[in-house]
Amino acid sequence: HARGGFRLVIGNPPWVRLHNIPPASRVALRSAFRVYREAGWEPALDARSSGFGTQIDLAALFVERSIGLAAPATSSGDGGCIALLLPAKLWRSLSGGAVRRLVDEECALRRLEDWSEAPCSFDAAVYPSILIATRGAARGGETIVAVRRRSLDVTWPAYHGNLRLDEADSTSPWLLLPPDARRAFDHLRAHGRSLGESALGRVTLGVKCGCNDAFVVDAVGAQGELARIEYRGRAGSLEWSMLRPLLRGDSVAAWRVPPSRRSIIWTHADGGAPLTSLPSEAARWLAPWRRRLRARADLRGTGVWWALFRTEAADCSRSRVVWSDFGRRPRAALLGAGDNTVPLNSCYVVPCDDNVDALTLTTLLNSPVAAAWLNAVAEPARGGWHRYLAWTVTLLPLPRDWPRAREILAPLAERALLGDAPTDDELHDAACAAYRLRRCDMAPLVAWCG
């Protein structure tokens, strides 16, 4: 083009996490692309240790390249238009912060379509969106937002800045909520303080093995003073002291952890440090995995090849609220003080000094109100599922009058733990009461995201 760019750039770039690209190529890409060099969104909360902010997708680099190829705006007209099929996670994830800032600074966003919950049109499990923007045009104009679901196709006008979770931060996630649902979302936010700003414990990721096949076993019986264990066709015995109950994210149910014989070989002392040596049966069971365990990157050169990682989530000295990282809605269970169940890294955990706080938070996370609010923020997954990561749940507003919320919500968790689980209607009404909101205040958000 005579003005140094194209009138239209259209494409379906590859969707690839950069850790799947050779290290030498990553170095070259980092030097060439701003969205790779710049940090993702960093919420002003203590939830940034997950590392997800650095997991930029290759598709974001194609957005930058497409903007660079489009013709710049002139005094006589708008610049070139880009129209791209992109992963929907770019608009909500931590790592998408840099590309969101780039679009904000370089383009006018004309249309954004979210197809992550639409009938699947691809062979692979993907969560697509469509971005249409013009380069260099005056920002602040109207954006058309469209969301396609299996039986629903909704379109509404919005202003680009109003899409942001934090209107003043161009890197913050975009919330694709119809106006009435967005008002309800903001209304709840105004009636609470985030979990990350509360006095409750910090959200932590569950324990990481780096090789589940070595540490995960089924305790199938007793053999004298030893436990009989099996896993994937292999059988043996183990010291009872080396076994602790295991919890995976896909096994988390609301309120209480279901009984299971699945266990983890726990190779750490009560203080959290790895054992200085292994008992004979544990050493025999783990020996075939020694080479692979030594190769785990998290060891960082230490000689304790049987160590586990991120073990703070297994501390059972306090009550713990635990939920799965993946689902249609949060499923929160309570592990009481003294329950030595070990949540794996497909779970997240909040330790609470006060058991009533733990009961209250468990009830709140299991409520339709919290589910709808979190689903508006959480990264999308296939079939209407979401990823309830640490940073996502850390943003959840807790009722400002927490003592009153405890009086309303904790008894419902106590009921559930005794086998009388409250209904969704009861949980909805109780959550609204805890926030001092009416049911109708939250109805648009629950209807859209619940």
mmCIF file of N, CA and C in Angstrom, residues 15-61:
data_model
loop_
_atom_site.group_PDB
_atom_site.id
_atom_site.type_symbol
_atom_site.label_atom_id
_atom_site.label_comp_id
_atom_site.label_asym_id
_atom_site.label_seq_id
_atom_site.Cartn_x
_atom_site.Cartn_y
_atom_site.Cartn_z
ATOM 1 N N TRP A 15 -2.201 -21.067 17.551
ATOM 2 C CA TRP A 15 -2.383 -20.873 18.993
ATOM 3 C C TRP A 15 -1.431 -21.831 19.698
ATOM 4 N N VAL A 16 -0.317 -21.311 20.172
ATOM 5 C CA VAL A 16 0.732 -22.157 20.750
ATOM 6 C C VAL A 16 1.312 -21.461 21.971
ATOM 7 N N ARG A 17 1.323 -22.143 23.118
ATOM 8 C CA ARG A 17 2.036 -21.623 24.282
ATOM 9 C C ARG A 17 3.526 -21.612 23.988
ATOM 10 N N LEU A 18 4.202 -20.564 24.398
ATOM 11 C CA LEU A 18 5.598 -20.401 24.018
ATOM 12 C C LEU A 18 6.511 -21.459 24.632
ATOM 13 N N HIS A 19 6.067 -22.152 25.700
ATOM 14 C CA HIS A 19 6.938 -23.200 26.235
ATOM 15 C C HIS A 19 7.017 -24.395 25.280
ATOM 16 N N ASN A 20 6.169 -24.409 24.252
ATOM 17 C CA ASN A 20 6.252 -25.463 23.226
ATOM 18 C C ASN A 20 7.130 -25.051 22.046
ATOM 19 N N ILE A 21 7.787 -23.909 22.150
ATOM 20 C CA ILE A 21 8.668 -23.405 21.106
ATOM 21 C C ILE A 21 10.115 -23.556 21.576
ATOM 22 N N PRO A 22 11.039 -23.972 20.698
ATOM 23 C CA PRO A 22 12.442 -24.155 21.106
ATOM 24 C C PRO A 22 13.023 -22.908 21.767
ATOM 25 N N PRO A 23 13.860 -23.086 22.798
ATOM 26 C CA PRO A 23 14.413 -21.942 23.541
ATOM 27 C C PRO A 23 15.099 -20.901 22.663
ATOM 28 N N ALA A 24 15.837 -21.331 21.640
ATOM 29 C CA ALA A 24 16.521 -20.362 20.777
ATOM 30 C C ALA A 24 15.520 -19.470 20.051
ATOM 31 N N SER A 25 14.404 -20.065 19.636
ATOM 32 C CA SER A 25 13.379 -19.275 18.955
ATOM 33 C C SER A 25 12.724 -18.298 19.921
ATOM 34 N N ARG A 26 12.574 -18.706 21.174
ATOM 35 C CA ARG A 26 11.967 -17.820 22.159
ATOM 36 C C ARG A 26 12.802 -16.561 22.356
ATOM 37 N N VAL A 27 14.132 -16.722 22.372
ATOM 38 C CA VAL A 27 15.020 -15.563 22.539
ATOM 39 C C VAL A 27 14.813 -14.584 21.399
ATOM 40 N N ALA A 28 14.747 -15.089 20.178
ATOM 41 C CA ALA A 28 14.547 -14.220 19.016
ATOM 42 C C ALA A 28 13.188 -13.538 19.056
ATOM 43 N N LEU A 29 12.159 -14.279 19.471
ATOM 44 C CA LEU A 29 10.816 -13.706 19.514
ATOM 45 C C LEU A 29 10.707 -12.637 20.599
ATOM 46 N N ARG A 30 11.358 -12.885 21.733
ATOM 47 C CA ARG A 30 11.318 -11.895 22.812
ATOM 48 C C ARG A 30 11.927 -10.572 22.364
ATOM 49 N N SER A 31 13.022 -10.626 21.615
ATOM 50 C CA SER A 31 13.674 -9.393 21.168
ATOM 51 C C SER A 31 12.860 -8.669 20.100
ATOM 52 N N ALA A 32 12.023 -9.412 19.379
ATOM 53 C CA ALA A 32 11.306 -8.821 18.247
ATOM 54 C C ALA A 32 9.910 -8.326 18.603
ATOM 55 N N PHE A 33 9.316 -8.851 19.679
ATOM 56 C CA PHE A 33 7.912 -8.557 19.934
ATOM 57 C C PHE A 33 7.695 -7.961 21.319
ATOM 58 N N ARG A 34 7.048 -6.819 21.324
ATOM 59 C CA ARG A 34 6.744 -6.101 22.558
ATOM 60 C C ARG A 34 5.830 -6.911 23.475
ATOM 61 N N VAL A 35 4.830 -7.597 22.912
ATOM 62 C CA VAL A 35 3.881 -8.315 23.770
ATOM 63 C C VAL A 35 4.527 -9.492 24.472
ATOM 64 N N TYR A 36 5.684 -9.951 23.980
ATOM 65 C CA TYR A 36 6.420 -11.014 24.662
ATOM 66 C C TYR A 36 7.318 -10.425 25.746
ATOM 67 N N ARG A 37 7.911 -9.280 25.476
ATOM 68 C CA ARG A 37 8.829 -8.674 26.442
ATOM 69 C C ARG A 37 8.106 -8.104 27.654
ATOM 70 N N GLU A 38 6.944 -7.519 27.416
ATOM 71 C CA GLU A 38 6.246 -6.840 28.503
ATOM 72 C C GLU A 38 5.535 -7.840 29.407
ATOM 73 N N ALA A 39 5.388 -7.463 30.652
ATOM 74 C CA ALA A 39 4.716 -8.334 31.614
ATOM 75 C C ALA A 39 3.225 -8.398 31.333
ATOM 76 N N GLY A 40 2.605 -9.483 31.760
ATOM 77 C CA GLY A 40 1.157 -9.579 31.676
ATOM 78 C C GLY A 40 0.503 -8.741 32.760
ATOM 79 N N TRP A 41 -0.791 -8.938 32.925
ATOM 80 C CA TRP A 41 -1.507 -8.193 33.956
ATOM 81 C C TRP A 41 -1.099 -8.684 35.327
ATOM 82 N N GLU A 42 -0.855 -7.762 36.237
ATOM 83 C CA GLU A 42 -0.495 -8.105 37.602
ATOM 84 C C GLU A 42 -1.497 -7.473 38.545
ATOM 85 N N PRO A 43 -2.478 -8.246 39.000
ATOM 86 C CA PRO A 43 -3.444 -7.679 39.945
ATOM 87 C C PRO A 43 -2.731 -7.219 41.202
ATOM 88 N N ALA A 44 -3.247 -6.180 41.798
ATOM 89 C CA ALA A 44 -2.609 -5.607 42.997
ATOM 90 C C ALA A 44 -2.952 -6.427 44.229
ATOM 91 N N LEU A 45 -2.703 -7.741 44.129
ATOM 92 C CA LEU A 45 -3.023 -8.673 45.192
ATOM 93 C C LEU A 45 -1.914 -9.704 45.279
ATOM 94 N N ASP A 46 -1.890 -10.431 46.366
ATOM 95 C CA ASP A 46 -0.839 -11.434 46.568
ATOM 96 C C ASP A 46 -1.221 -12.741 45.881
ATOM 97 N N ALA A 47 -1.277 -12.714 44.552
ATOM 98 C CA ALA A 47 -1.661 -13.915 43.806
ATOM 99 C C ALA A 47 -0.829 -14.042 42.543
ATOM 100 N N ARG A 48 0.397 -13.519 42.578
ATOM 101 C CA ARG A 48 1.166 -13.448 41.353
ATOM 102 C C ARG A 48 2.262 -14.496 41.251
ATOM 103 N N SER A 49 2.265 -15.442 42.155
ATOM 104 C CA SER A 49 3.346 -16.420 42.163
ATOM 105 C C SER A 49 3.075 -17.626 41.288
ATOM 106 N N SER A 50 1.950 -17.635 40.575
ATOM 107 C CA SER A 50 1.590 -18.815 39.795
ATOM 108 C C SER A 50 2.414 -18.956 38.532
ATOM 109 N N GLY A 51 2.985 -17.855 38.021
ATOM 110 C CA GLY A 51 3.760 -17.925 36.796
ATOM 111 C C GLY A 51 2.942 -17.822 35.531
ATOM 112 N N PHE A 52 1.600 -17.746 35.651
ATOM 113 C CA PHE A 52 0.772 -17.716 34.452
ATOM 114 C C PHE A 52 0.949 -16.422 33.673
ATOM 115 N N GLY A 53 1.409 -15.364 34.319
ATOM 116 C CA GLY A 53 1.595 -14.107 33.625
ATOM 117 C C GLY A 53 2.638 -14.154 32.538
ATOM 118 N N THR A 54 3.516 -15.148 32.560
ATOM 119 C CA THR A 54 4.568 -15.251 31.542
ATOM 120 C C THR A 54 4.208 -16.225 30.429
ATOM 121 N N GLN A 55 3.056 -16.877 30.506
ATOM 122 C CA GLN A 55 2.720 -17.912 29.535
ATOM 123 C C GLN A 55 1.982 -17.326 28.337
ATOM 124 N N ILE A 56 2.654 -16.404 27.662
ATOM 125 C CA ILE A 56 2.077 -15.745 26.504
ATOM 126 C C ILE A 56 1.843 -16.750 25.389
ATOM 127 N N ASP A 57 0.792 -16.554 24.625
ATOM 128 C CA ASP A 57 0.472 -17.433 23.511
ATOM 129 C C ASP A 57 1.045 -16.849 22.223
ATOM 130 N N LEU A 58 1.511 -17.706 21.334
ATOM 131 C CA LEU A 58 2.079 -17.248 20.061
ATOM 132 C C LEU A 58 1.078 -16.396 19.285
ATOM 133 N N ALA A 59 -0.219 -16.645 19.468
ATOM 134 C CA ALA A 59 -1.225 -15.854 18.764
ATOM 135 C C ALA A 59 -1.105 -14.370 19.093
ATOM 136 N N ALA A 60 -0.677 -14.039 20.324
ATOM 137 C CA ALA A 60 -0.531 -12.634 20.699
ATOM 138 C C ALA A 60 0.538 -11.947 19.848
ATOM 139 N N LEU A 61 1.594 -12.677 19.491
ATOM 140 C CA LEU A 61 2.634 -12.100 18.643
ATOM 141 C C LEU A 61 2.097 -11.792 17.258
#
